[in-house]
PDB file of C-alpha atoms in Angstrom:
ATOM      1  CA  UNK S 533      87.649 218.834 161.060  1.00  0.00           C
ATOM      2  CA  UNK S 534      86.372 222.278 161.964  1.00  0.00           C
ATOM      3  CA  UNK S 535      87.886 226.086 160.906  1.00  0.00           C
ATOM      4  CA  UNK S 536      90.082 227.839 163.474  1.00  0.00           C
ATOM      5  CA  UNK S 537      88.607 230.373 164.820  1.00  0.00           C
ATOM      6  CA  UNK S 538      90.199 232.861 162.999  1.00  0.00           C
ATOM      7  CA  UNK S 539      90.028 231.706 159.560  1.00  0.00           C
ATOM      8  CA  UNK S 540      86.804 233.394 157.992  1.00  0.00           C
ATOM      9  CA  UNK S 541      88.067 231.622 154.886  1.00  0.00           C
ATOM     10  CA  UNK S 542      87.749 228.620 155.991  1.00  0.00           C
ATOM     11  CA  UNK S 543      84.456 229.174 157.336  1.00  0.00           C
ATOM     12  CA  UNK S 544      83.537 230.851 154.167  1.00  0.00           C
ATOM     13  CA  UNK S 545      81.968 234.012 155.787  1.00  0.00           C
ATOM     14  CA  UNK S 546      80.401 237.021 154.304  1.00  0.00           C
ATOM     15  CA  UNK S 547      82.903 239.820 155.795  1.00  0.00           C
ATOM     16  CA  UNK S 548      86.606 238.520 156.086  1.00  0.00           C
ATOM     17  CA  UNK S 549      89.722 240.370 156.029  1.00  0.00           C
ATOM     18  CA  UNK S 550      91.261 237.755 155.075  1.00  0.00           C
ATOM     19  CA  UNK S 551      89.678 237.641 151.201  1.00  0.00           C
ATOM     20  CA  UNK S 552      90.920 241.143 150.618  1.00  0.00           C
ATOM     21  CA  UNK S 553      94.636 240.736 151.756  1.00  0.00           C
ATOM     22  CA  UNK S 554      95.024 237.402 149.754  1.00  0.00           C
ATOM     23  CA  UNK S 555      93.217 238.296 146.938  1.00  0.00           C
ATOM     24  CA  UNK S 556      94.075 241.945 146.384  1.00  0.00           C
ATOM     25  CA  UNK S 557      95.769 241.511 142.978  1.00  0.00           C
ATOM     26  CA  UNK S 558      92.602 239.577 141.449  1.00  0.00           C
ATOM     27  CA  UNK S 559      90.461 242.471 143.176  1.00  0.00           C
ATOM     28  CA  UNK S 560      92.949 245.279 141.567  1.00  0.00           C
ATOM     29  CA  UNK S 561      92.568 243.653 137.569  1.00  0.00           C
ATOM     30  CA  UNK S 562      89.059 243.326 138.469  1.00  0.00           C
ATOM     31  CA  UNK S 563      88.459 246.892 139.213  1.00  0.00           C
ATOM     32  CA  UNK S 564      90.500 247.929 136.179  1.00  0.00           C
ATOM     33  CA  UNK S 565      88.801 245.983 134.042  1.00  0.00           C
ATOM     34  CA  UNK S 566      85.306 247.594 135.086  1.00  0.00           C
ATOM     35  CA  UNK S 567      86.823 251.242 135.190  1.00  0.00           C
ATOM     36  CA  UNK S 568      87.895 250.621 132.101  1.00  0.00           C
ATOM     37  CA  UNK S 569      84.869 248.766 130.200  1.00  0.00           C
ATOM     38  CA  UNK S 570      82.659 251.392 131.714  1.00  0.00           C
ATOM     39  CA  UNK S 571      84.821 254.454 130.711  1.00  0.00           C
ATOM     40  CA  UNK S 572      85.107 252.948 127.147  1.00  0.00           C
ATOM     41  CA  UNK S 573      81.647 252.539 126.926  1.00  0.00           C
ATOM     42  CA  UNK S 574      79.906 255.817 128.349  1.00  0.00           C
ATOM     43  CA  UNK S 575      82.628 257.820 126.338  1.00  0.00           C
ATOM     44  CA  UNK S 576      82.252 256.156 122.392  1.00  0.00           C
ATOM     45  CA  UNK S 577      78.266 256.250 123.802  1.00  0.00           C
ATOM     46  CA  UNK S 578      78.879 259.719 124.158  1.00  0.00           C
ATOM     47  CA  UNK S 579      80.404 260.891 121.233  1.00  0.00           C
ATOM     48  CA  UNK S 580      77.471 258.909 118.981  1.00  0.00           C
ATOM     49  CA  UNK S 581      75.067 260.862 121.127  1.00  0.00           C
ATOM     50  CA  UNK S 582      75.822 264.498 120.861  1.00  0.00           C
ATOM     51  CA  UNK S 583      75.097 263.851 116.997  1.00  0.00           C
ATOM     52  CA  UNK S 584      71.840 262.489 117.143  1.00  0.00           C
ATOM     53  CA  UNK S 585      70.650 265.065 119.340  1.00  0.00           C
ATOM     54  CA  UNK S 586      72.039 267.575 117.038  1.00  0.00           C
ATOM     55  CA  UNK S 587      70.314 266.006 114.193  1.00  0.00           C
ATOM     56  CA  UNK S 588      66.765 265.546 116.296  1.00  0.00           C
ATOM     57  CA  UNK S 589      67.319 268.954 117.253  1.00  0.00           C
ATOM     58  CA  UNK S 590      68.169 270.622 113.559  1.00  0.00           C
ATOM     59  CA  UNK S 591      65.218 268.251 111.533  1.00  0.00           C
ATOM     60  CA  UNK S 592      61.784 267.523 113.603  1.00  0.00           C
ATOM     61  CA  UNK S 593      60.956 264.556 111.481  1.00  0.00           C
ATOM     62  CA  UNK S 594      64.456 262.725 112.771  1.00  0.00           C
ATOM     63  CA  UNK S 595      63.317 263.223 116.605  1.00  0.00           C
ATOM     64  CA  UNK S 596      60.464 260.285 116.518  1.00  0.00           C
ATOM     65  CA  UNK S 597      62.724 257.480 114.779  1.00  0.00           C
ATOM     66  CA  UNK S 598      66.195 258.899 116.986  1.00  0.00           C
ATOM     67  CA  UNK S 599      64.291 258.677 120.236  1.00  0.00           C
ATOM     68  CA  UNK S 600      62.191 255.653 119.374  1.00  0.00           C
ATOM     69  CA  UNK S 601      65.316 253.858 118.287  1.00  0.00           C
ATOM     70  CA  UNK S 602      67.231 254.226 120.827  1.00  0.00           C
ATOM     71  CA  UNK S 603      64.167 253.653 123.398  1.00  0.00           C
ATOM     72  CA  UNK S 604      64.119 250.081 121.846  1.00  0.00           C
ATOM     73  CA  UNK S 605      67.654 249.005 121.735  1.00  0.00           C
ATOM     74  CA  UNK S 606      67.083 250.055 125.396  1.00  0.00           C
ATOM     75  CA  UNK S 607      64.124 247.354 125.969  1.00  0.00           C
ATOM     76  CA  UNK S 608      66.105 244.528 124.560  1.00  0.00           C
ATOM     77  CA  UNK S 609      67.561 241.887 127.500  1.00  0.00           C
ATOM     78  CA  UNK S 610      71.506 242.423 127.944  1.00  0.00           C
ATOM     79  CA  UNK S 611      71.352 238.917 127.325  1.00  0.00           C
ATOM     80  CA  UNK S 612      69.802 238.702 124.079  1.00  0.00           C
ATOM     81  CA  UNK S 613      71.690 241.923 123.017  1.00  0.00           C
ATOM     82  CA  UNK S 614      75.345 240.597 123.724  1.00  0.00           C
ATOM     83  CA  UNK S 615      73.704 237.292 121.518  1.00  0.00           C
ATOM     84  CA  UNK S 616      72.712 239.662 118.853  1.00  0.00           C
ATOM     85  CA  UNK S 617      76.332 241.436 118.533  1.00  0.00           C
ATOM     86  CA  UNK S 618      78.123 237.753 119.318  1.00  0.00           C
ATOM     87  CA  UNK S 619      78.518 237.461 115.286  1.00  0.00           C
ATOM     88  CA  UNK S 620      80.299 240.716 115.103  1.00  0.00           C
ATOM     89  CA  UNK S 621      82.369 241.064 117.738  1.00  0.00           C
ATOM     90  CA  UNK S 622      82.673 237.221 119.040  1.00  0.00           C
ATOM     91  CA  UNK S 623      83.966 236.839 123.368  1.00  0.00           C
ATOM     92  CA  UNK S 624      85.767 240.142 123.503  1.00  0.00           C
ATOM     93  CA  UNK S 625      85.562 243.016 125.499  1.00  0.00           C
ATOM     94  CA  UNK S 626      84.500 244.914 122.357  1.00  0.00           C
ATOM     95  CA  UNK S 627      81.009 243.022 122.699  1.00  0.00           C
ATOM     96  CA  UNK S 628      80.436 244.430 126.163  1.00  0.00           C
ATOM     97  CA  UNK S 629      81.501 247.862 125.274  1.00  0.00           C
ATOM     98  CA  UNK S 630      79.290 247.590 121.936  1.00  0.00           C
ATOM     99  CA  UNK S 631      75.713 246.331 124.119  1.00  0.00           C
ATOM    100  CA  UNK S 632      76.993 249.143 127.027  1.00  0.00           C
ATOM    101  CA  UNK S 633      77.000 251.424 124.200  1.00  0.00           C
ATOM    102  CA  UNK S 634      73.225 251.038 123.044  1.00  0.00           C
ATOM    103  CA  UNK S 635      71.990 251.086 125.970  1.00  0.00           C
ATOM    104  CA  UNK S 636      73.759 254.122 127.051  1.00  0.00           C
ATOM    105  CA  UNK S 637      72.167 255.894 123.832  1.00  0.00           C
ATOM    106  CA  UNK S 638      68.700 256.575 125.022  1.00  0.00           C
ATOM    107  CA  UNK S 639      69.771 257.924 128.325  1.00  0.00           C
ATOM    108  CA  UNK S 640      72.404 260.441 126.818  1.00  0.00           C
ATOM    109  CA  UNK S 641      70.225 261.361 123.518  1.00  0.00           C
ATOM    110  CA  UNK S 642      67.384 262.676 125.340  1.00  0.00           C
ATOM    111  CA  UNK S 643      69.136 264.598 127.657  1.00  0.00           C
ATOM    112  CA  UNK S 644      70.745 265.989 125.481  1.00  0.00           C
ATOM    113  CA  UNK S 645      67.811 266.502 123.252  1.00  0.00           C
ATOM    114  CA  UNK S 646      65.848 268.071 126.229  1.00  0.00           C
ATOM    115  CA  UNK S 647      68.482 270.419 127.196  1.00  0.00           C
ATOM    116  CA  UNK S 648      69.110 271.538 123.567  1.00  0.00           C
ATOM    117  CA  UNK S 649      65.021 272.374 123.468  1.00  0.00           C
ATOM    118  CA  UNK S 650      65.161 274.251 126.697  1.00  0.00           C
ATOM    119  CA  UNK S 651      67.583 276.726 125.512  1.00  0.00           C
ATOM    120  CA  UNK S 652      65.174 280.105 125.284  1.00  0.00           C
ATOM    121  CA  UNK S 653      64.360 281.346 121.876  1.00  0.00           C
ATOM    122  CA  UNK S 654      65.903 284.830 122.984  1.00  0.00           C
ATOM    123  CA  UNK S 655      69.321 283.696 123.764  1.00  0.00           C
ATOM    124  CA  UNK S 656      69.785 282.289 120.550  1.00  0.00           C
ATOM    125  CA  UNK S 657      68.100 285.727 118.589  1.00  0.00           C
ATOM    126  CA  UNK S 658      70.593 287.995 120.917  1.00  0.00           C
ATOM    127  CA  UNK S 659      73.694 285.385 119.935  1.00  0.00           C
ATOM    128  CA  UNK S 660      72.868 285.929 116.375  1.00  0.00           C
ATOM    129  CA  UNK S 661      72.523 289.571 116.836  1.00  0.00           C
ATOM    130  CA  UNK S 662      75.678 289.549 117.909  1.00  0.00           C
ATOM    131  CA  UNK S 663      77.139 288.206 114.868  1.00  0.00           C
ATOM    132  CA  UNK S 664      77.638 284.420 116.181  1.00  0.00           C
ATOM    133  CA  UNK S 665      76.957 282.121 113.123  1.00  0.00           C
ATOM    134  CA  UNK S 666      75.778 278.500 113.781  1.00  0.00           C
ATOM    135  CA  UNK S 667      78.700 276.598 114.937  1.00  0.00           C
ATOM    136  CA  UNK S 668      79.701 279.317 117.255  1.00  0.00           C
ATOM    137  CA  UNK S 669      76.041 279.416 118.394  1.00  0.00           C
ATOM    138  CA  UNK S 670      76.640 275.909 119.320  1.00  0.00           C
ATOM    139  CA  UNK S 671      79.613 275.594 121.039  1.00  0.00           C
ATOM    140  CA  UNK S 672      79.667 278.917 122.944  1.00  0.00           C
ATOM    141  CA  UNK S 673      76.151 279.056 123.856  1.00  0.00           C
ATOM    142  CA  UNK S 674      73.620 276.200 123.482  1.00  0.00           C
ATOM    143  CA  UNK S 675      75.902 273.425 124.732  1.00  0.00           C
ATOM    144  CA  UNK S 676      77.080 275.572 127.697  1.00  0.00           C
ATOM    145  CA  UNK S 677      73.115 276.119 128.608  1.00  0.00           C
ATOM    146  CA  UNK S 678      72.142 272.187 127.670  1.00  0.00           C
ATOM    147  CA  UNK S 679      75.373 271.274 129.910  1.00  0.00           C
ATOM    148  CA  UNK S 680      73.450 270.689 133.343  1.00  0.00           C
ATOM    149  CA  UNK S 681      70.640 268.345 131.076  1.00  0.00           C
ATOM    150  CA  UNK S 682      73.398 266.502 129.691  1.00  0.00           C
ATOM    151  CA  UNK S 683      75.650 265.677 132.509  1.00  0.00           C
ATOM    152  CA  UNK S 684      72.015 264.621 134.580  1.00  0.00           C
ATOM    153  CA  UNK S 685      71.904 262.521 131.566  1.00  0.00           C
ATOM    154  CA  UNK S 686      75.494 261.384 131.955  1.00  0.00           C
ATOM    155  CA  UNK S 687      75.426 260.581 135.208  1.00  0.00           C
ATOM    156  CA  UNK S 688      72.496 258.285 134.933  1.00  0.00           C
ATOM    157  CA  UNK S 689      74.052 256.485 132.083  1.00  0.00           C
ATOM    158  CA  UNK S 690      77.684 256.387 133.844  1.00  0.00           C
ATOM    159  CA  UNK S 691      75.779 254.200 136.872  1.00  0.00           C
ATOM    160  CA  UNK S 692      73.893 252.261 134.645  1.00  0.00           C
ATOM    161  CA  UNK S 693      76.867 251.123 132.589  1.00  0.00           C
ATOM    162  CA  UNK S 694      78.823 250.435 136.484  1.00  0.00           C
ATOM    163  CA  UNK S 695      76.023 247.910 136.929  1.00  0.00           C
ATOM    164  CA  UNK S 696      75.239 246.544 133.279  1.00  0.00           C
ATOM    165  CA  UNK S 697      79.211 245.783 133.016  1.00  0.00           C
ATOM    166  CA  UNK S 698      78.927 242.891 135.269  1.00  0.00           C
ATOM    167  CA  UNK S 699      76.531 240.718 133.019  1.00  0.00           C
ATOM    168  CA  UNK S 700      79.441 240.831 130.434  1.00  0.00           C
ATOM    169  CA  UNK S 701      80.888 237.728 132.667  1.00  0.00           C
ATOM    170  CA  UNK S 702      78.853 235.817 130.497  1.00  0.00           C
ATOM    171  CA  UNK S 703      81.739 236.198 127.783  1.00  0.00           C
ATOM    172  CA  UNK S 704      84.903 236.828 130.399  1.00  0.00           C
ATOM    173  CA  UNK S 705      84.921 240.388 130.290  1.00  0.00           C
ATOM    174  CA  UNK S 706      83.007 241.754 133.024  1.00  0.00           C
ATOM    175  CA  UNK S 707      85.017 243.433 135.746  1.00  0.00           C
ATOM    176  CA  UNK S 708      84.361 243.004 139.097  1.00  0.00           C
ATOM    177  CA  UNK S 709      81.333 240.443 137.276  1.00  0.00           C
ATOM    178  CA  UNK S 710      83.560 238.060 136.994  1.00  0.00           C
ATOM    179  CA  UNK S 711      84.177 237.577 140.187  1.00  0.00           C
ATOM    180  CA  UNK S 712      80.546 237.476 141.206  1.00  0.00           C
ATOM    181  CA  UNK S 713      79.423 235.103 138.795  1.00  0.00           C
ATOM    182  CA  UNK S 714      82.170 232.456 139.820  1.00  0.00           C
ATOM    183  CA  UNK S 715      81.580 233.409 143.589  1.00  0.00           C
ATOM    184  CA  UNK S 716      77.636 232.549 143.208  1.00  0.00           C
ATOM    185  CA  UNK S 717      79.041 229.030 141.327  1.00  0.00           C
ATOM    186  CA  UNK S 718      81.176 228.247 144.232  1.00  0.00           C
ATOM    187  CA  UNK S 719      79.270 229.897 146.954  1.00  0.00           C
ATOM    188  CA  UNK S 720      81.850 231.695 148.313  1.00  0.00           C
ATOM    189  CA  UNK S 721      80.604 234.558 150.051  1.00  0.00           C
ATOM    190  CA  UNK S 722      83.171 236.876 150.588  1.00  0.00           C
ATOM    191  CA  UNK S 723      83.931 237.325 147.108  1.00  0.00           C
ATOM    192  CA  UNK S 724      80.533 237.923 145.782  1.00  0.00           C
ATOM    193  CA  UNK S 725      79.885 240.569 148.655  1.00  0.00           C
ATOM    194  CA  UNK S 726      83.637 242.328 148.087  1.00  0.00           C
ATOM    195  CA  UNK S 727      82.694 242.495 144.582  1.00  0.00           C
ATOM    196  CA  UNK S 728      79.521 243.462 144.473  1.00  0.00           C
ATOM    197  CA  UNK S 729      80.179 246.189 147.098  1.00  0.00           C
ATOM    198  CA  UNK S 730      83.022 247.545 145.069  1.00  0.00           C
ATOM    199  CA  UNK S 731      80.453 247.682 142.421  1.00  0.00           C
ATOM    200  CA  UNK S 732      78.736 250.042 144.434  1.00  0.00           C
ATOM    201  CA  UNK S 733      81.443 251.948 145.764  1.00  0.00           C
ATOM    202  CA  UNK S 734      82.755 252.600 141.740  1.00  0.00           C
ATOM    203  CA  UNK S 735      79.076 253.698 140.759  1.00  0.00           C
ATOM    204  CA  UNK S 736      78.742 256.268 143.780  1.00  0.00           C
ATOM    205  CA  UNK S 737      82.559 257.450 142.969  1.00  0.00           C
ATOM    206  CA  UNK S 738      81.910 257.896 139.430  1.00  0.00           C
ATOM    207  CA  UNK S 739      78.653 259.797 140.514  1.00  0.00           C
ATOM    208  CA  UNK S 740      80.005 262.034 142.540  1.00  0.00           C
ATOM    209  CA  UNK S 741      82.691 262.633 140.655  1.00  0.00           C
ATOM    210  CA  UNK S 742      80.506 263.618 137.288  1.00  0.00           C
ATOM    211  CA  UNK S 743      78.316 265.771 139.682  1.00  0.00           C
ATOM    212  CA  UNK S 744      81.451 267.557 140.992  1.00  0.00           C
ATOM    213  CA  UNK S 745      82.632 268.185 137.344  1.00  0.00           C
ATOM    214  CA  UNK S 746      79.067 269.369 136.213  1.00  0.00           C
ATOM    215  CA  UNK S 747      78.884 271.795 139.126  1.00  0.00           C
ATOM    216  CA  UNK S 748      82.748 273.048 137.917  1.00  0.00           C
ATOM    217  CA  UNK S 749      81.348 273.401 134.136  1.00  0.00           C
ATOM    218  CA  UNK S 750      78.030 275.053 134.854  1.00  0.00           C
ATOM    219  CA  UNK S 751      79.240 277.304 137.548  1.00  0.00           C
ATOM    220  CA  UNK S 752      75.298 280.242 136.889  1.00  0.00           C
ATOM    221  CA  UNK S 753      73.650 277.060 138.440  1.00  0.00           C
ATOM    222  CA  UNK S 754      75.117 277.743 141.535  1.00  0.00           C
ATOM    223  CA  UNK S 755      74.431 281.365 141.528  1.00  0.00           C
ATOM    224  CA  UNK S 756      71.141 280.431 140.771  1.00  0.00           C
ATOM    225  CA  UNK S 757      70.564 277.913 143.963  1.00  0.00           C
TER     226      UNK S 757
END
């Protein structure tokens, strides 16, 4: 018995309408789910990093084992890492969130660390002339100046962690994964190209959006260009 005509279902084709209409709840949890894994992620990622770019900033001899710690945990296979934190955080949507985390460290910590560095020598001599003591230095003037390192560094790790959320499928908690690695079992086109095209659509958003916000926050950058 063949497909009517207009039943792109049926005929299990790449592109049909009819996929997104019938399946728009599943795509809706599925697109949660990856906002939120990735969101989860970048930000606890985020908060570990400022830290250890503080602390490879403020003592030299921490820079090499920060920076070549983080460059490993980077090397390691997502699939070996989620087997590595299996023990601690079993099939949850913690484990994902814990392996998005690592690798999210290396990008975000030298950044960071680089924008921290390029802060001139001058600015900070004139701050303290003016009576700013360390944490003020900080907040009101070398975190301002390492902002546009940073958010480069943010951004990079905010696409990364789009894509690297869909190999948590592997455990059931993978987004918009999920419904690519049970499309590729079944072969059913439409909802591995849906998927993995909303994928893409969430990493440019969340790109665009972080560029947006940078260009708000550092505001002498566009003076500058």
């Amino acid at each position: 018995m063949t497909a009517p005509p207009d039943d792109c279902l049926a005929r299990n084709e790449w592109i049909c309408g009819a996929y997104l209409s019938s399946r728009r709840e599943i795509l809706v949890d599925a697109v949660l789910q990856h906002l939120q894994l990735t969101a989860a992620s970048v930000a606890v990622a985020l908060l570990l990093a400022v830290p250890l770019a503080l602390a490879a900033r403020r003592w030299r001899w921490a820079a090499g084992p920060v920076l070549g710690l983080t460059t490993i945990l980077y090397t390691i296979p997502s699939l070996a890492m989620f087997s590595l934190l299996l023990p601690l955080y079993g099939l949850s949507a913690a484990l994902v969130i814990a392996g998005l985390v690592l690798y999210s460290l290396t990008l975000l910590v030298r950044n960071i660390l680089a924008g921290l560095r390029a802060v001139p020598e001058e600015t900070r001599q004139a701050a303290r002339g003016m009576g700013y003591g360390p944490l003020r230095l900080l907040l009101a003037v070398e975190l301002p100046l390492a902002l546009p390192a940073a958010m480069a560094g943010l951004r990079i790790a905010t696409v990364s962690a789009v894509s690297l959320v869909t190999v948590g499928a592997i455990v059931g908690h993978g987004g918009l994964g999920n419904l690519i690695y049970s499309g590729m079992n079944t072969y059913f086109k439409a909802q591995v190209l849906t998927a993995s095209v909303l994928c893409v659509v969430i990493a440019v958003a969340a790109d665009l959006l972080l560029l947006g916000a940078g260009r708000l926050l550092t505001p002498w950058t566009r003076r500058q260009t």
